[in-house]
Amino acid sequence: MGKIEQFEDLPIWKHAAALALDIYQIAEEGKLKQDFSMKDQIKSAAISISSNIAEGYEYGSNKEFVRFLRYAKGSAGELRSQLFILNHTGLLEAEKYESLKS
C-alpha cells in the first residue's frame, strides 16, 4: 500500500465508515425504526468512531492521533453495548448483531 496522505486512505477509517453506513441502514428497519431514542444513540456512536479517526489524523501528530483512536475505541465499545441490548430485546436479529459486533 502506498503512503497515507488523507484519512480516507486509512483502512481503519474505511471500515469504521462502512460500519456507520450499516448502522444507518438497520436503524430504518423493523422494530428499531420506531425507537427514535435508540436509533439516535446507535447512529451517534457509530458516526463517532469514523469521525474520531478522521479528526485525530488531521491533527498531524502521532500523539494526537493515538488519543483520538482511543476515543474511537470507546465509541466502538458504546456501540457494541447498544447492539447487545437491541439484540436481547428483540429489536435486532441475532445474525445481524453478530455481524455488526465483529
PDB file of N, CA and C in Angstrom:
ATOM      1  N   MET A   1       0.844  -1.179   0.000  1.00  0.00           N
ATOM      2  CA  MET A   1       0.000   0.000   0.000  1.00  0.00           C
ATOM      3  C   MET A   1       0.890   1.243   0.000  1.00  0.00           C
ATOM      4  N   GLY A   2       0.463   2.254  -0.695  1.00  0.00           N
ATOM      5  CA  GLY A   2       1.219   3.499  -0.796  1.00  0.00           C
ATOM      6  C   GLY A   2       1.113   4.325   0.468  1.00  0.00           C
ATOM      7  N   LYS A   3       1.702   5.480   0.409  1.00  0.00           N
ATOM      8  CA  LYS A   3       1.700   6.404   1.536  1.00  0.00           C
ATOM      9  C   LYS A   3       0.276   6.890   1.833  1.00  0.00           C
ATOM     10  N   ILE A   4      -0.016   6.990   3.107  1.00  0.00           N
ATOM     11  CA  ILE A   4      -1.309   7.516   3.551  1.00  0.00           C
ATOM     12  C   ILE A   4      -1.217   9.041   3.513  1.00  0.00           C
ATOM     13  N   GLU A   5      -2.020   9.658   2.676  1.00  0.00           N
ATOM     14  CA  GLU A   5      -1.987  11.112   2.548  1.00  0.00           C
ATOM     15  C   GLU A   5      -3.225  11.791   3.111  1.00  0.00           C
ATOM     16  N   GLN A   6      -4.270  11.022   3.321  1.00  0.00           N
ATOM     17  CA  GLN A   6      -5.500  11.575   3.899  1.00  0.00           C
ATOM     18  C   GLN A   6      -6.204  10.467   4.667  1.00  0.00           C
ATOM     19  N   PHE A   7      -7.030  10.849   5.619  1.00  0.00           N
ATOM     20  CA  PHE A   7      -7.657   9.837   6.466  1.00  0.00           C
ATOM     21  C   PHE A   7      -8.505   8.853   5.669  1.00  0.00           C
ATOM     22  N   GLU A   8      -9.044   9.291   4.542  1.00  0.00           N
ATOM     23  CA  GLU A   8      -9.859   8.392   3.709  1.00  0.00           C
ATOM     24  C   GLU A   8      -9.053   7.211   3.160  1.00  0.00           C
ATOM     25  N   ASP A   9      -7.720   7.298   3.203  1.00  0.00           N
ATOM     26  CA  ASP A   9      -6.866   6.206   2.752  1.00  0.00           C
ATOM     27  C   ASP A   9      -6.625   5.157   3.842  1.00  0.00           C
ATOM     28  N   LEU A  10      -6.975   5.483   5.070  1.00  0.00           N
ATOM     29  CA  LEU A  10      -6.743   4.562   6.186  1.00  0.00           C
ATOM     30  C   LEU A  10      -7.737   3.406   6.155  1.00  0.00           C
ATOM     31  N   PRO A  11      -7.259   2.161   6.128  1.00  0.00           N
ATOM     32  CA  PRO A  11      -8.194   1.018   6.152  1.00  0.00           C
ATOM     33  C   PRO A  11      -9.118   1.045   7.371  1.00  0.00           C
ATOM     34  N   ILE A  12      -8.609   1.474   8.514  1.00  0.00           N
ATOM     35  CA  ILE A  12      -9.438   1.517   9.723  1.00  0.00           C
ATOM     36  C   ILE A  12     -10.576   2.540   9.575  1.00  0.00           C
ATOM     37  N   TRP A  13     -10.307   3.661   8.912  1.00  0.00           N
ATOM     38  CA  TRP A  13     -11.363   4.643   8.692  1.00  0.00           C
ATOM     39  C   TRP A  13     -12.407   4.089   7.723  1.00  0.00           C
ATOM     40  N   LYS A  14     -11.940   3.419   6.661  1.00  0.00           N
ATOM     41  CA  LYS A  14     -12.874   2.825   5.692  1.00  0.00           C
ATOM     42  C   LYS A  14     -13.798   1.824   6.379  1.00  0.00           C
ATOM     43  N   HIS A  15     -13.232   1.004   7.248  1.00  0.00           N
ATOM     44  CA  HIS A  15     -14.035   0.011   7.963  1.00  0.00           C
ATOM     45  C   HIS A  15     -15.052   0.699   8.888  1.00  0.00           C
ATOM     46  N   ALA A  16     -14.606   1.727   9.596  1.00  0.00           N
ATOM     47  CA  ALA A  16     -15.492   2.455  10.506  1.00  0.00           C
ATOM     48  C   ALA A  16     -16.612   3.161   9.746  1.00  0.00           C
ATOM     49  N   ALA A  17     -16.289   3.745   8.603  1.00  0.00           N
ATOM     50  CA  ALA A  17     -17.316   4.422   7.798  1.00  0.00           C
ATOM     51  C   ALA A  17     -18.329   3.415   7.262  1.00  0.00           C
ATOM     52  N   ALA A  18     -17.849   2.243   6.841  1.00  0.00           N
ATOM     53  CA  ALA A  18     -18.762   1.198   6.352  1.00  0.00           C
ATOM     54  C   ALA A  18     -19.679   0.729   7.478  1.00  0.00           C
ATOM     55  N   LEU A  19     -19.137   0.615   8.680  1.00  0.00           N
ATOM     56  CA  LEU A  19     -19.956   0.238   9.834  1.00  0.00           C
ATOM     57  C   LEU A  19     -21.044   1.279  10.081  1.00  0.00           C
ATOM     58  N   ALA A  20     -20.688   2.551  10.020  1.00  0.00           N
ATOM     59  CA  ALA A  20     -21.679   3.615  10.225  1.00  0.00           C
ATOM     60  C   ALA A  20     -22.784   3.535   9.177  1.00  0.00           C
ATOM     61  N   LEU A  21     -22.413   3.267   7.936  1.00  0.00           N
ATOM     62  CA  LEU A  21     -23.433   3.125   6.887  1.00  0.00           C
ATOM     63  C   LEU A  21     -24.355   1.935   7.177  1.00  0.00           C
ATOM     64  N   ASP A  22     -23.786   0.831   7.656  1.00  0.00           N
ATOM     65  CA  ASP A  22     -24.609  -0.327   8.035  1.00  0.00           C
ATOM     66  C   ASP A  22     -25.563   0.031   9.165  1.00  0.00           C
ATOM     67  N   ILE A  23     -25.064   0.770  10.144  1.00  0.00           N
ATOM     68  CA  ILE A  23     -25.904   1.168  11.284  1.00  0.00           C
ATOM     69  C   ILE A  23     -27.041   2.075  10.820  1.00  0.00           C
ATOM     70  N   TYR A  24     -26.738   3.010   9.950  1.00  0.00           N
ATOM     71  CA  TYR A  24     -27.794   3.888   9.427  1.00  0.00           C
ATOM     72  C   TYR A  24     -28.861   3.073   8.709  1.00  0.00           C
ATOM     73  N   GLN A  25     -28.450   2.035   8.004  1.00  0.00           N
ATOM     74  CA  GLN A  25     -29.412   1.196   7.284  1.00  0.00           C
ATOM     75  C   GLN A  25     -30.288   0.407   8.252  1.00  0.00           C
ATOM     76  N   ILE A  26     -29.685  -0.250   9.243  1.00  0.00           N
ATOM     77  CA  ILE A  26     -30.507  -1.050  10.151  1.00  0.00           C
ATOM     78  C   ILE A  26     -31.382  -0.182  11.047  1.00  0.00           C
ATOM     79  N   ALA A  27     -30.998   1.071  11.248  1.00  0.00           N
ATOM     80  CA  ALA A  27     -31.809   1.973  12.073  1.00  0.00           C
ATOM     81  C   ALA A  27     -33.165   2.243  11.438  1.00  0.00           C
ATOM     82  N   GLU A  28     -33.279   1.984  10.169  1.00  0.00           N
ATOM     83  CA  GLU A  28     -34.542   2.234   9.458  1.00  0.00           C
ATOM     84  C   GLU A  28     -35.292   0.944   9.135  1.00  0.00           C
ATOM     85  N   GLU A  29     -34.932  -0.132   9.834  1.00  0.00           N
ATOM     86  CA  GLU A  29     -35.565  -1.427   9.568  1.00  0.00           C
ATOM     87  C   GLU A  29     -36.314  -1.932  10.796  1.00  0.00           C
ATOM     88  N   GLY A  30     -37.336  -2.732  10.563  1.00  0.00           N
ATOM     89  CA  GLY A  30     -38.036  -3.448  11.617  1.00  0.00           C
ATOM     90  C   GLY A  30     -38.515  -2.582  12.766  1.00  0.00           C
ATOM     91  N   LYS A  31     -38.504  -3.191  13.947  1.00  0.00           N
ATOM     92  CA  LYS A  31     -38.988  -2.516  15.155  1.00  0.00           C
ATOM     93  C   LYS A  31     -38.110  -1.328  15.542  1.00  0.00           C
ATOM     94  N   LEU A  32     -36.845  -1.404  15.214  1.00  0.00           N
ATOM     95  CA  LEU A  32     -35.920  -0.329  15.573  1.00  0.00           C
ATOM     96  C   LEU A  32     -36.306   0.994  14.914  1.00  0.00           C
ATOM     97  N   LYS A  33     -36.943   0.900  13.778  1.00  0.00           N
ATOM     98  CA  LYS A  33     -37.345   2.102  13.040  1.00  0.00           C
ATOM     99  C   LYS A  33     -38.215   3.033  13.892  1.00  0.00           C
ATOM    100  N   GLN A  34     -38.971   2.446  14.823  1.00  0.00           N
ATOM    101  CA  GLN A  34     -39.880   3.237  15.654  1.00  0.00           C
ATOM    102  C   GLN A  34     -39.259   3.688  16.973  1.00  0.00           C
ATOM    103  N   ASP A  35     -38.088   3.175  17.312  1.00  0.00           N
ATOM    104  CA  ASP A  35     -37.428   3.537  18.575  1.00  0.00           C
ATOM    105  C   ASP A  35     -36.469   4.698  18.305  1.00  0.00           C
ATOM    106  N   PHE A  36     -37.004   5.893  18.303  1.00  0.00           N
ATOM    107  CA  PHE A  36     -36.249   7.075  17.897  1.00  0.00           C
ATOM    108  C   PHE A  36     -35.048   7.345  18.805  1.00  0.00           C
ATOM    109  N   SER A  37     -35.194   7.137  20.085  1.00  0.00           N
ATOM    110  CA  SER A  37     -34.098   7.380  21.015  1.00  0.00           C
ATOM    111  C   SER A  37     -32.923   6.436  20.740  1.00  0.00           C
ATOM    112  N   MET A  38     -33.207   5.156  20.617  1.00  0.00           N
ATOM    113  CA  MET A  38     -32.130   4.192  20.373  1.00  0.00           C
ATOM    114  C   MET A  38     -31.525   4.381  18.989  1.00  0.00           C
ATOM    115  N   LYS A  39     -32.354   4.707  18.012  1.00  0.00           N
ATOM    116  CA  LYS A  39     -31.826   4.990  16.669  1.00  0.00           C
ATOM    117  C   LYS A  39     -30.799   6.113  16.739  1.00  0.00           C
ATOM    118  N   ASP A  40     -31.141   7.176  17.436  1.00  0.00           N
ATOM    119  CA  ASP A  40     -30.217   8.306  17.568  1.00  0.00           C
ATOM    120  C   ASP A  40     -28.943   7.891  18.295  1.00  0.00           C
ATOM    121  N   GLN A  41     -29.081   7.076  19.341  1.00  0.00           N
ATOM    122  CA  GLN A  41     -27.927   6.635  20.126  1.00  0.00           C
ATOM    123  C   GLN A  41     -26.954   5.807  19.284  1.00  0.00           C
ATOM    124  N   ILE A  42     -27.465   4.825  18.552  1.00  0.00           N
ATOM    125  CA  ILE A  42     -26.552   3.957  17.794  1.00  0.00           C
ATOM    126  C   ILE A  42     -25.943   4.691  16.610  1.00  0.00           C
ATOM    127  N   LYS A  43     -26.709   5.571  15.998  1.00  0.00           N
ATOM    128  CA  LYS A  43     -26.155   6.350  14.885  1.00  0.00           C
ATOM    129  C   LYS A  43     -25.064   7.286  15.382  1.00  0.00           C
ATOM    130  N   SER A  44     -25.283   7.911  16.523  1.00  0.00           N
ATOM    131  CA  SER A  44     -24.288   8.815  17.083  1.00  0.00           C
ATOM    132  C   SER A  44     -23.000   8.067  17.440  1.00  0.00           C
ATOM    133  N   ALA A  45     -23.127   6.926  18.091  1.00  0.00           N
ATOM    134  CA  ALA A  45     -21.944   6.147  18.464  1.00  0.00           C
ATOM    135  C   ALA A  45     -21.196   5.676  17.219  1.00  0.00           C
ATOM    136  N   ALA A  46     -21.932   5.213  16.219  1.00  0.00           N
ATOM    137  CA  ALA A  46     -21.296   4.696  15.002  1.00  0.00           C
ATOM    138  C   ALA A  46     -20.559   5.791  14.241  1.00  0.00           C
ATOM    139  N   ILE A  47     -21.174   6.934  14.097  1.00  0.00           N
ATOM    140  CA  ILE A  47     -20.532   8.021  13.352  1.00  0.00           C
ATOM    141  C   ILE A  47     -19.347   8.580  14.133  1.00  0.00           C
ATOM    142  N   SER A  48     -19.395   8.486  15.449  1.00  0.00           N
ATOM    143  CA  SER A  48     -18.301   8.970  16.282  1.00  0.00           C
ATOM    144  C   SER A  48     -17.015   8.173  16.054  1.00  0.00           C
ATOM    145  N   ILE A  49     -17.133   6.905  15.728  1.00  0.00           N
ATOM    146  CA  ILE A  49     -15.944   6.072  15.506  1.00  0.00           C
ATOM    147  C   ILE A  49     -15.129   6.624  14.337  1.00  0.00           C
ATOM    148  N   SER A  50     -15.762   6.726  13.178  1.00  0.00           N
ATOM    149  CA  SER A  50     -15.028   7.209  12.000  1.00  0.00           C
ATOM    150  C   SER A  50     -14.651   8.684  12.136  1.00  0.00           C
ATOM    151  N   SER A  51     -15.487   9.459  12.792  1.00  0.00           N
ATOM    152  CA  SER A  51     -15.187  10.884  12.971  1.00  0.00           C
ATOM    153  C   SER A  51     -13.952  11.095  13.842  1.00  0.00           C
ATOM    154  N   ASN A  52     -13.818  10.318  14.909  1.00  0.00           N
ATOM    155  CA  ASN A  52     -12.642  10.444  15.769  1.00  0.00           C
ATOM    156  C   ASN A  52     -11.368  10.009  15.059  1.00  0.00           C
ATOM    157  N   ILE A  53     -11.455   8.982  14.242  1.00  0.00           N
ATOM    158  CA  ILE A  53     -10.290   8.559  13.463  1.00  0.00           C
ATOM    159  C   ILE A  53      -9.871   9.690  12.531  1.00  0.00           C
ATOM    160  N   ALA A  54     -10.838  10.264  11.836  1.00  0.00           N
ATOM    161  CA  ALA A  54     -10.549  11.359  10.904  1.00  0.00           C
ATOM    162  C   ALA A  54      -9.982  12.573  11.637  1.00  0.00           C
ATOM    163  N   GLU A  55     -10.612  12.948  12.735  1.00  0.00           N
ATOM    164  CA  GLU A  55     -10.159  14.135  13.463  1.00  0.00           C
ATOM    165  C   GLU A  55      -8.743  13.944  13.995  1.00  0.00           C
ATOM    166  N   GLY A  56      -8.472  12.808  14.580  1.00  0.00           N
ATOM    167  CA  GLY A  56      -7.140  12.547  15.100  1.00  0.00           C
ATOM    168  C   GLY A  56      -6.078  12.572  14.024  1.00  0.00           C
ATOM    169  N   TYR A  57      -6.390  12.010  12.867  1.00  0.00           N
ATOM    170  CA  TYR A  57      -5.433  12.012  11.752  1.00  0.00           C
ATOM    171  C   TYR A  57      -5.130  13.442  11.306  1.00  0.00           C
ATOM    172  N   GLU A  58      -6.147  14.259  11.260  1.00  0.00           N
ATOM    173  CA  GLU A  58      -5.996  15.625  10.760  1.00  0.00           C
ATOM    174  C   GLU A  58      -5.129  16.509  11.651  1.00  0.00           C
ATOM    175  N   TYR A  59      -4.955  16.148  12.905  1.00  0.00           N
ATOM    176  CA  TYR A  59      -4.081  16.941  13.769  1.00  0.00           C
ATOM    177  C   TYR A  59      -2.616  16.813  13.361  1.00  0.00           C
ATOM    178  N   GLY A  60      -2.279  15.754  12.635  1.00  0.00           N
ATOM    179  CA  GLY A  60      -0.930  15.621  12.092  1.00  0.00           C
ATOM    180  C   GLY A  60       0.143  15.234  13.091  1.00  0.00           C
ATOM    181  N   SER A  61      -0.248  14.759  14.246  1.00  0.00           N
ATOM    182  CA  SER A  61       0.749  14.311  15.224  1.00  0.00           C
ATOM    183  C   SER A  61       0.356  12.915  15.715  1.00  0.00           C
ATOM    184  N   ASN A  62       1.361  12.079  15.885  1.00  0.00           N
ATOM    185  CA  ASN A  62       1.091  10.714  16.349  1.00  0.00           C
ATOM    186  C   ASN A  62       0.423  10.712  17.716  1.00  0.00           C
ATOM    187  N   LYS A  63       0.867  11.594  18.595  1.00  0.00           N
ATOM    188  CA  LYS A  63       0.292  11.658  19.940  1.00  0.00           C
ATOM    189  C   LYS A  63      -1.207  11.966  19.886  1.00  0.00           C
ATOM    190  N   GLU A  64      -1.584  12.956  19.092  1.00  0.00           N
ATOM    191  CA  GLU A  64      -3.000  13.310  18.962  1.00  0.00           C
ATOM    192  C   GLU A  64      -3.787  12.190  18.269  1.00  0.00           C
ATOM    193  N   PHE A  65      -3.181  11.597  17.253  1.00  0.00           N
ATOM    194  CA  PHE A  65      -3.863  10.521  16.533  1.00  0.00           C
ATOM    195  C   PHE A  65      -4.173   9.370  17.486  1.00  0.00           C
ATOM    196  N   VAL A  66      -3.202   8.978  18.297  1.00  0.00           N
ATOM    197  CA  VAL A  66      -3.414   7.890  19.257  1.00  0.00           C
ATOM    198  C   VAL A  66      -4.513   8.256  20.245  1.00  0.00           C
ATOM    199  N   ARG A  67      -4.526   9.497  20.697  1.00  0.00           N
ATOM    200  CA  ARG A  67      -5.570   9.943  21.638  1.00  0.00           C
ATOM    201  C   ARG A  67      -6.954   9.787  21.010  1.00  0.00           C
ATOM    202  N   PHE A  68      -7.090  10.191  19.762  1.00  0.00           N
ATOM    203  CA  PHE A  68      -8.394  10.094  19.106  1.00  0.00           C
ATOM    204  C   PHE A  68      -8.745   8.654  18.728  1.00  0.00           C
ATOM    205  N   LEU A  69      -7.745   7.822  18.511  1.00  0.00           N
ATOM    206  CA  LEU A  69      -8.027   6.398  18.306  1.00  0.00           C
ATOM    207  C   LEU A  69      -8.616   5.791  19.573  1.00  0.00           C
ATOM    208  N   ARG A  70      -8.161   6.268  20.719  1.00  0.00           N
ATOM    209  CA  ARG A  70      -8.744   5.798  21.989  1.00  0.00           C
ATOM    210  C   ARG A  70     -10.211   6.227  22.093  1.00  0.00           C
ATOM    211  N   TYR A  71     -10.497   7.450  21.686  1.00  0.00           N
ATOM    212  CA  TYR A  71     -11.894   7.894  21.683  1.00  0.00           C
ATOM    213  C   TYR A  71     -12.734   7.026  20.742  1.00  0.00           C
ATOM    214  N   ALA A  72     -12.177   6.729  19.576  1.00  0.00           N
ATOM    215  CA  ALA A  72     -12.892   5.884  18.617  1.00  0.00           C
ATOM    216  C   ALA A  72     -13.155   4.505  19.211  1.00  0.00           C
ATOM    217  N   LYS A  73     -12.169   3.967  19.907  1.00  0.00           N
ATOM    218  CA  LYS A  73     -12.334   2.660  20.547  1.00  0.00           C
ATOM    219  C   LYS A  73     -13.432   2.722  21.601  1.00  0.00           C
ATOM    220  N   GLY A  74     -13.473   3.814  22.351  1.00  0.00           N
ATOM    221  CA  GLY A  74     -14.537   3.984  23.335  1.00  0.00           C
ATOM    222  C   GLY A  74     -15.908   4.016  22.685  1.00  0.00           C
ATOM    223  N   SER A  75     -16.023   4.708  21.565  1.00  0.00           N
ATOM    224  CA  SER A  75     -17.298   4.761  20.838  1.00  0.00           C
ATOM    225  C   SER A  75     -17.668   3.391  20.289  1.00  0.00           C
ATOM    226  N   ALA A  76     -16.673   2.611  19.884  1.00  0.00           N
ATOM    227  CA  ALA A  76     -16.940   1.255  19.397  1.00  0.00           C
ATOM    228  C   ALA A  76     -17.500   0.395  20.531  1.00  0.00           C
ATOM    229  N   GLY A  77     -16.949   0.559  21.732  1.00  0.00           N
ATOM    230  CA  GLY A  77     -17.486  -0.161  22.884  1.00  0.00           C
ATOM    231  C   GLY A  77     -18.908   0.253  23.209  1.00  0.00           C
ATOM    232  N   GLU A  78     -19.166   1.541  23.125  1.00  0.00           N
ATOM    233  CA  GLU A  78     -20.517   2.051  23.344  1.00  0.00           C
ATOM    234  C   GLU A  78     -21.491   1.428  22.344  1.00  0.00           C
ATOM    235  N   LEU A  79     -21.091   1.382  21.088  1.00  0.00           N
ATOM    236  CA  LEU A  79     -21.954   0.810  20.059  1.00  0.00           C
ATOM    237  C   LEU A  79     -22.190  -0.682  20.297  1.00  0.00           C
ATOM    238  N   ARG A  80     -21.136  -1.414  20.664  1.00  0.00           N
ATOM    239  CA  ARG A  80     -21.308  -2.846  20.937  1.00  0.00           C
ATOM    240  C   ARG A  80     -22.292  -3.066  22.080  1.00  0.00           C
ATOM    241  N   SER A  81     -22.214  -2.240  23.102  1.00  0.00           N
ATOM    242  CA  SER A  81     -23.136  -2.352  24.228  1.00  0.00           C
ATOM    243  C   SER A  81     -24.578  -2.109  23.777  1.00  0.00           C
ATOM    244  N   GLN A  82     -24.768  -1.095  22.960  1.00  0.00           N
ATOM    245  CA  GLN A  82     -26.106  -0.786  22.463  1.00  0.00           C
ATOM    246  C   GLN A  82     -26.645  -1.908  21.579  1.00  0.00           C
ATOM    247  N   LEU A  83     -25.784  -2.470  20.743  1.00  0.00           N
ATOM    248  CA  LEU A  83     -26.203  -3.571  19.878  1.00  0.00           C
ATOM    249  C   LEU A  83     -26.584  -4.800  20.697  1.00  0.00           C
ATOM    250  N   PHE A  84     -25.853  -5.044  21.783  1.00  0.00           N
ATOM    251  CA  PHE A  84     -26.178  -6.146  22.687  1.00  0.00           C
ATOM    252  C   PHE A  84     -27.597  -5.989  23.220  1.00  0.00           C
ATOM    253  N   ILE A  85     -27.901  -4.787  23.691  1.00  0.00           N
ATOM    254  CA  ILE A  85     -29.233  -4.528  24.244  1.00  0.00           C
ATOM    255  C   ILE A  85     -30.303  -4.684  23.169  1.00  0.00           C
ATOM    256  N   LEU A  86     -30.036  -4.157  21.990  1.00  0.00           N
ATOM    257  CA  LEU A  86     -31.004  -4.300  20.894  1.00  0.00           C
ATOM    258  C   LEU A  86     -31.246  -5.761  20.563  1.00  0.00           C
ATOM    259  N   ASN A  87     -30.181  -6.543  20.545  1.00  0.00           N
ATOM    260  CA  ASN A  87     -30.319  -7.965  20.243  1.00  0.00           C
ATOM    261  C   ASN A  87     -31.140  -8.677  21.315  1.00  0.00           C
ATOM    262  N   HIS A  88     -30.846  -8.394  22.558  1.00  0.00           N
ATOM    263  CA  HIS A  88     -31.519  -9.099  23.645  1.00  0.00           C
ATOM    264  C   HIS A  88     -32.927  -8.588  23.946  1.00  0.00           C
ATOM    265  N   THR A  89     -33.312  -7.488  23.342  1.00  0.00           N
ATOM    266  CA  THR A  89     -34.702  -7.017  23.476  1.00  0.00           C
ATOM    267  C   THR A  89     -35.517  -7.347  22.228  1.00  0.00           C
ATOM    268  N   GLY A  90     -34.892  -8.011  21.260  1.00  0.00           N
ATOM    269  CA  GLY A  90     -35.598  -8.414  20.056  1.00  0.00           C
ATOM    270  C   GLY A  90     -35.693  -7.345  18.985  1.00  0.00           C
ATOM    271  N   LEU A  91     -34.993  -6.228  19.165  1.00  0.00           N
ATOM    272  CA  LEU A  91     -35.028  -5.170  18.163  1.00  0.00           C
ATOM    273  C   LEU A  91     -33.990  -5.368  17.056  1.00  0.00           C
ATOM    274  N   LEU A  92     -33.075  -6.324  17.265  1.00  0.00           N
ATOM    275  CA  LEU A  92     -32.038  -6.609  16.278  1.00  0.00           C
ATOM    276  C   LEU A  92     -31.840  -8.120  16.222  1.00  0.00           C
ATOM    277  N   GLU A  93     -31.955  -8.654  15.029  1.00  0.00           N
ATOM    278  CA  GLU A  93     -31.802 -10.102  14.841  1.00  0.00           C
ATOM    279  C   GLU A  93     -30.402 -10.557  15.236  1.00  0.00           C
ATOM    280  N   ALA A  94     -30.326 -11.785  15.757  1.00  0.00           N
ATOM    281  CA  ALA A  94     -29.044 -12.334  16.234  1.00  0.00           C
ATOM    282  C   ALA A  94     -27.984 -12.343  15.144  1.00  0.00           C
ATOM    283  N   GLU A  95     -28.359 -12.727  13.929  1.00  0.00           N
ATOM    284  CA  GLU A  95     -27.392 -12.791  12.824  1.00  0.00           C
ATOM    285  C   GLU A  95     -26.807 -11.404  12.523  1.00  0.00           C
ATOM    286  N   LYS A  96     -27.674 -10.387  12.501  1.00  0.00           N
ATOM    287  CA  LYS A  96     -27.226  -9.020  12.241  1.00  0.00           C
ATOM    288  C   LYS A  96     -26.360  -8.522  13.394  1.00  0.00           C
ATOM    289  N   TYR A  97     -26.758  -8.863  14.605  1.00  0.00           N
ATOM    290  CA  TYR A  97     -25.985  -8.475  15.782  1.00  0.00           C
ATOM    291  C   TYR A  97     -24.559  -9.036  15.712  1.00  0.00           C
ATOM    292  N   GLU A  98     -24.447 -10.328  15.425  1.00  0.00           N
ATOM    293  CA  GLU A  98     -23.127 -10.957  15.348  1.00  0.00           C
ATOM    294  C   GLU A  98     -22.282 -10.339  14.242  1.00  0.00           C
ATOM    295  N   SER A  99     -22.885 -10.041  13.122  1.00  0.00           N
ATOM    296  CA  SER A  99     -22.175  -9.441  12.004  1.00  0.00           C
ATOM    297  C   SER A  99     -21.661  -8.052  12.356  1.00  0.00           C
ATOM    298  N   LEU A 100     -22.499  -7.235  12.949  1.00  0.00           N
ATOM    299  CA  LEU A 100     -22.115  -5.870  13.322  1.00  0.00           C
ATOM    300  C   LEU A 100     -21.111  -5.869  14.469  1.00  0.00           C
ATOM    301  N   LYS A 101     -21.280  -6.770  15.409  1.00  0.00           N
ATOM    302  CA  LYS A 101     -20.393  -6.838  16.563  1.00  0.00           C
ATOM    303  C   LYS A 101     -18.963  -7.175  16.154  1.00  0.00           C
ATOM    304  N   SER A 102     -18.833  -8.028  15.172  1.00  0.00           N
ATOM    305  CA  SER A 102     -17.476  -8.422  14.761  1.00  0.00           C
ATOM    306  C   SER A 102     -16.816  -7.321  13.977  1.00  0.00           C
TER     307      SER A 102
END
